[in-house]
PDB file of C-alpha atoms in Angstrom:
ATOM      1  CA  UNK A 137       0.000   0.000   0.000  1.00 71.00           C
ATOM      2  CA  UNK A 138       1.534   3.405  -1.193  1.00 73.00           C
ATOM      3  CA  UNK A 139       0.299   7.051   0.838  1.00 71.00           C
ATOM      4  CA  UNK A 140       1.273   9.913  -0.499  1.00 62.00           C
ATOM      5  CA  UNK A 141       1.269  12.918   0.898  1.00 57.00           C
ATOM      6  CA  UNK A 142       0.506  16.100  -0.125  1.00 54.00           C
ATOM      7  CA  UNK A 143       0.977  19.534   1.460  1.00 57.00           C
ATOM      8  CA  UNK A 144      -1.192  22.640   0.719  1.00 61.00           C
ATOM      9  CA  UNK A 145       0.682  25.836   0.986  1.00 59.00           C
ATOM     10  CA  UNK A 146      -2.392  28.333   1.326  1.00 86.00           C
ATOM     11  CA  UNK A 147      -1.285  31.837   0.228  1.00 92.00           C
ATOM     12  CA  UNK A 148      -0.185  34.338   3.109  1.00 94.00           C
ATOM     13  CA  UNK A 149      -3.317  35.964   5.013  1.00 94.00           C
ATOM     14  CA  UNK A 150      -2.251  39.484   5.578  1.00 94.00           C
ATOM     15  CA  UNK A 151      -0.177  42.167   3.452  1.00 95.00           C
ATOM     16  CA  UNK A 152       3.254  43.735   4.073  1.00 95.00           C
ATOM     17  CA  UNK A 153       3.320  46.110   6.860  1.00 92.00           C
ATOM     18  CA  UNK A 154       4.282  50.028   6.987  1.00 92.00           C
ATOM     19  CA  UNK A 155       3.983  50.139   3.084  1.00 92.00           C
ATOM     20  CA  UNK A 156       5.156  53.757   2.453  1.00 92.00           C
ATOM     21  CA  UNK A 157       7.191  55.384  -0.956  1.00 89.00           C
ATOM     22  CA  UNK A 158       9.953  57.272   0.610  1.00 67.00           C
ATOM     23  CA  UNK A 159      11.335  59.080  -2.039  1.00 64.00           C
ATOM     24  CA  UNK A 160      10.920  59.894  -5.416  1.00 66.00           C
ATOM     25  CA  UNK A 161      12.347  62.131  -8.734  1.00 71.00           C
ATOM     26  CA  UNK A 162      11.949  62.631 -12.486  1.00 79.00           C
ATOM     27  CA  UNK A 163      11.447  59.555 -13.352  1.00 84.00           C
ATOM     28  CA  UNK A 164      11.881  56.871  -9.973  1.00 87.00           C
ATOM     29  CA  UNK A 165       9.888  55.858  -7.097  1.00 90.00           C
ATOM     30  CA  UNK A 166      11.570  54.351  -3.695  1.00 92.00           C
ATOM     31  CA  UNK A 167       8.654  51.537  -2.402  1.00 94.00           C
ATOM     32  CA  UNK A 168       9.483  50.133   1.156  1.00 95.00           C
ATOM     33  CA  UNK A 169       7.952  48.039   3.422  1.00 96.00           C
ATOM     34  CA  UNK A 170       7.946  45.649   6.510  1.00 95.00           C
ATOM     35  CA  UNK A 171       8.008  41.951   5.842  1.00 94.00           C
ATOM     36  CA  UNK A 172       5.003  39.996   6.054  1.00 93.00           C
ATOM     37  CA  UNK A 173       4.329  38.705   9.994  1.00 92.00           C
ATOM     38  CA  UNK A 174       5.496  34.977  10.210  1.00 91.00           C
ATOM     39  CA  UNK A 175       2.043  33.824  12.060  1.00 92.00           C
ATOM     40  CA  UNK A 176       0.102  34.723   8.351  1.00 93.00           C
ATOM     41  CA  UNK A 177       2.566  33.663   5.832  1.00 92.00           C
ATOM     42  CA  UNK A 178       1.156  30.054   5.712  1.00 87.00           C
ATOM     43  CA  UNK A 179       3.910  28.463   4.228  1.00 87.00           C
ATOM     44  CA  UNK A 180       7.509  29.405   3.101  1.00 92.00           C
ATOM     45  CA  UNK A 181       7.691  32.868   2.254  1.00 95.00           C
ATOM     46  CA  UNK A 182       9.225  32.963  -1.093  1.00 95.00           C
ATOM     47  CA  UNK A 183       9.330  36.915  -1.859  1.00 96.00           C
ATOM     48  CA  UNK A 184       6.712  39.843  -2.541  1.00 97.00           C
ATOM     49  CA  UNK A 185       5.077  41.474  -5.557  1.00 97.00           C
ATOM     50  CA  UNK A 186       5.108  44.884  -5.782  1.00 96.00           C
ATOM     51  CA  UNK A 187       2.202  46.289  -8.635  1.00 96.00           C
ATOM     52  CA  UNK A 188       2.535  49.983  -9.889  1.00 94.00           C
ATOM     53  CA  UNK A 189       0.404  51.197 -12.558  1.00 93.00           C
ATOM     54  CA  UNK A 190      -0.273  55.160 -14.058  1.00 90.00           C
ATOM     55  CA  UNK A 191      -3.066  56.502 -13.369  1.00 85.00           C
ATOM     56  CA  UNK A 192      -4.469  58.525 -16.351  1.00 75.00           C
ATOM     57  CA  UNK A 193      -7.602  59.229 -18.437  1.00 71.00           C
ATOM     58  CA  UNK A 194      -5.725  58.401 -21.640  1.00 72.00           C
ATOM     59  CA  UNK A 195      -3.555  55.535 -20.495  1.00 66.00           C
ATOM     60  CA  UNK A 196      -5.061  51.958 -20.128  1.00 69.00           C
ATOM     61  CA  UNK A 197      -2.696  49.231 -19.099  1.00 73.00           C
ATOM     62  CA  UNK A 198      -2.618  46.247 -16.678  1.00 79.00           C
ATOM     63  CA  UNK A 199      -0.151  47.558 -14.729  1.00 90.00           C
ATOM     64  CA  UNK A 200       3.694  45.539 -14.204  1.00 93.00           C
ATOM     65  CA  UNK A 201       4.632  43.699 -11.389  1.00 94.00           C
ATOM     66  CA  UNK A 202       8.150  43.792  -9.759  1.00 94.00           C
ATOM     67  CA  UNK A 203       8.675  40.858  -7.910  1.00 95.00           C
ATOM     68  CA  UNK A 204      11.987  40.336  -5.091  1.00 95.00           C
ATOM     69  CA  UNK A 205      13.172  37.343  -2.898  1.00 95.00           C
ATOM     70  CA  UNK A 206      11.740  37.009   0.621  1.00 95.00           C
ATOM     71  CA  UNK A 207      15.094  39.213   1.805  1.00 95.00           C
ATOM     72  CA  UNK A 208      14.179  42.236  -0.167  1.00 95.00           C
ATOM     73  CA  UNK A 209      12.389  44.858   1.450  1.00 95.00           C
ATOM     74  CA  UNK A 210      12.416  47.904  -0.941  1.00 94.00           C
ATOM     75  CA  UNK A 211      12.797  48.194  -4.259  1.00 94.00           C
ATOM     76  CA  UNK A 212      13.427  51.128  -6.509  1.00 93.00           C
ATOM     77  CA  UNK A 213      10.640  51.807  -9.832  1.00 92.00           C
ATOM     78  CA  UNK A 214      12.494  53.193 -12.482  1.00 89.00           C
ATOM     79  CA  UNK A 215      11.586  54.784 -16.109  1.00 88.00           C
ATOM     80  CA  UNK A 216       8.260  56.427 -14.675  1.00 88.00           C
ATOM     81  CA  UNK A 217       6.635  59.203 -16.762  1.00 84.00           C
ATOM     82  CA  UNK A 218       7.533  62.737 -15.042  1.00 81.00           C
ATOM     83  CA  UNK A 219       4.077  64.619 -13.941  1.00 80.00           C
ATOM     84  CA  UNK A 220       2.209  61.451 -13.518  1.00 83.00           C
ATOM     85  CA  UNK A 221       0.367  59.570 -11.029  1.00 87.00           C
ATOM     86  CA  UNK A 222       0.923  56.043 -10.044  1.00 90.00           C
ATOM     87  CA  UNK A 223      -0.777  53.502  -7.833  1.00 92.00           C
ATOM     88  CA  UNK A 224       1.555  51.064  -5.949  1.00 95.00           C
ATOM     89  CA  UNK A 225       1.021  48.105  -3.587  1.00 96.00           C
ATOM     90  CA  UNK A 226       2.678  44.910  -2.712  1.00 97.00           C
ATOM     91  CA  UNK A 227       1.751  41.794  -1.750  1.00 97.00           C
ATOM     92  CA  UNK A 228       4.035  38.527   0.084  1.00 97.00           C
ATOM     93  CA  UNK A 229       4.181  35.782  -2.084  1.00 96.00           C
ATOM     94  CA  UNK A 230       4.535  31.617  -1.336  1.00 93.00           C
ATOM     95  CA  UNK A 231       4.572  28.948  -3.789  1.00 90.00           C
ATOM     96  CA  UNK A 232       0.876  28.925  -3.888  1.00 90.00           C
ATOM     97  CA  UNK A 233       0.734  32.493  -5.033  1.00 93.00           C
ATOM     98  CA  UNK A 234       0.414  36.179  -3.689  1.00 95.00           C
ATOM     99  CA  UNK A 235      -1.494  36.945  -0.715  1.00 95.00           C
ATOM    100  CA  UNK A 236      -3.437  40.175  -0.141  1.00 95.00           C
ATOM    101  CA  UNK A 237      -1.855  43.325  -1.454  1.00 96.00           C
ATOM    102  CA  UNK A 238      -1.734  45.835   1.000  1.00 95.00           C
ATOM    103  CA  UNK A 239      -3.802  49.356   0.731  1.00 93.00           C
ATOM    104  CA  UNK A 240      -3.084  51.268  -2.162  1.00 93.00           C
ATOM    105  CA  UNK A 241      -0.356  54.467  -2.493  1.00 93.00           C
ATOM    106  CA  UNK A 242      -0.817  56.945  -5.032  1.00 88.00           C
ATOM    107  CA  UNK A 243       2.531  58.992  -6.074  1.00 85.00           C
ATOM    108  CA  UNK A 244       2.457  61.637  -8.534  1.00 80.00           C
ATOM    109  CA  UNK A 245       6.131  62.824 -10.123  1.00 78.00           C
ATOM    110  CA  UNK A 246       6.310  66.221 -11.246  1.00 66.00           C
ATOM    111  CA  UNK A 247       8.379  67.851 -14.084  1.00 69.00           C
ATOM    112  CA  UNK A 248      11.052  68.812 -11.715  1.00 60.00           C
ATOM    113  CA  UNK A 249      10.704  65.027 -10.073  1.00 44.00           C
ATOM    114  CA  UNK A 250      11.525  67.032  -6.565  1.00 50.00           C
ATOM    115  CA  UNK A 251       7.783  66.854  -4.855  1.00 50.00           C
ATOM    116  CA  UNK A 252       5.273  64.186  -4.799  1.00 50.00           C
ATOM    117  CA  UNK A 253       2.081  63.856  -3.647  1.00 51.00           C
ATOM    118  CA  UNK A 254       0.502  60.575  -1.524  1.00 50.00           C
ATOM    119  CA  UNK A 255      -2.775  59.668  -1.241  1.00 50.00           C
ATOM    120  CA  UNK A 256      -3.417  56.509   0.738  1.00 49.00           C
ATOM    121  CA  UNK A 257      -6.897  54.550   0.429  1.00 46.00           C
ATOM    122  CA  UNK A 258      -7.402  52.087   3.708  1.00 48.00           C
ATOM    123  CA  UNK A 259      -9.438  49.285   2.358  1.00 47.00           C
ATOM    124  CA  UNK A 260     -12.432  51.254   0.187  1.00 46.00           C
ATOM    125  CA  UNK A 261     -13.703  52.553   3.116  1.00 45.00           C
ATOM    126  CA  UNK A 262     -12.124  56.426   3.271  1.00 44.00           C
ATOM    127  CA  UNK A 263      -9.265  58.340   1.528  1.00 42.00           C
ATOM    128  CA  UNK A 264      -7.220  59.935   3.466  1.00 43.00           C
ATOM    129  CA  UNK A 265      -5.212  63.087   1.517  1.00 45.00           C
ATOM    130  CA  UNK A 266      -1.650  64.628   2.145  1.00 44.00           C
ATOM    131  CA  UNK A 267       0.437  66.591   0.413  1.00 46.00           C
ATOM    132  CA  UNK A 268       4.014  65.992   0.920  1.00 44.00           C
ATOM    133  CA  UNK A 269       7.281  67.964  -0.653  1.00 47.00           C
ATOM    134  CA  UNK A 270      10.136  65.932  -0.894  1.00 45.00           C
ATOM    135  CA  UNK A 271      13.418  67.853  -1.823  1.00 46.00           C
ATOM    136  CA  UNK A 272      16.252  65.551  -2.925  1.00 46.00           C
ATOM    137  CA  UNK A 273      19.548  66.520  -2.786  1.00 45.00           C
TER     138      UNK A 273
END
């Protein structure tokens, strides 16, 4: 008599924590984040997604995802449009597949890439609005 065995690795239950774009300029975006809390990764953590796509009236895309190893906790999105808008999240991955992506960050370059502004949605229910200057040496 042969048993086999087979082990479901469910996806990880809760997003990255203290999601937050740091910096940005002309034409790049600094995304960082916490890792993923070991009690809801449900598995072996195998890296995260991280999903930016423009914003824009006349621009209809998918998006593109920028996925890191489980060691990674930033990564840097480059050849951005200057003067646009961009929503970003990230999610943790396993081998089963990406878990929830965490609440949504809107950046918006400007032509001198030296000031961006965030707007953070926390899950549908509100918006929440800042303005924030960034000056880069």
């Amino acid at each position: 008599m042969k048993i086999l065995l087979s082990f479901i690795h469910p996806v990880p239950s809760q997003p990255p924590q203290r999601f937050t774009i740091s910096k940005t300029s002309l034409n790049t975006i600094e995304v960082q984040w916490s890792p993923v809390s070991p009690r809801s990764i449900h598995g072996v953590l195998s890296g995260y997604r991280v999903y930016y796509n423009m914003k824009s009236p006349f621009h209809s895309s998918a998006g593109k995802n920028v996925n890191v190893n489980a060691s990674v906790t930033s990564v840097k999105i480059t050849s951005l449009d200057s003067n646009a808008e961009y929503v970003v999240k990230v999610a943790a991955l396993t081998k089963k597949g990406a878990g929830p992506y965490s609440d949504e960050l809107k950046a918006k370059t400007t032509e001198d890439g030296k000031r961006m502004k965030l707007f953070v949605t926390v899950r549908g229910l509100f918006t929440l609005q800042s303005k924030v200057k960034i000056i880069l040496p």
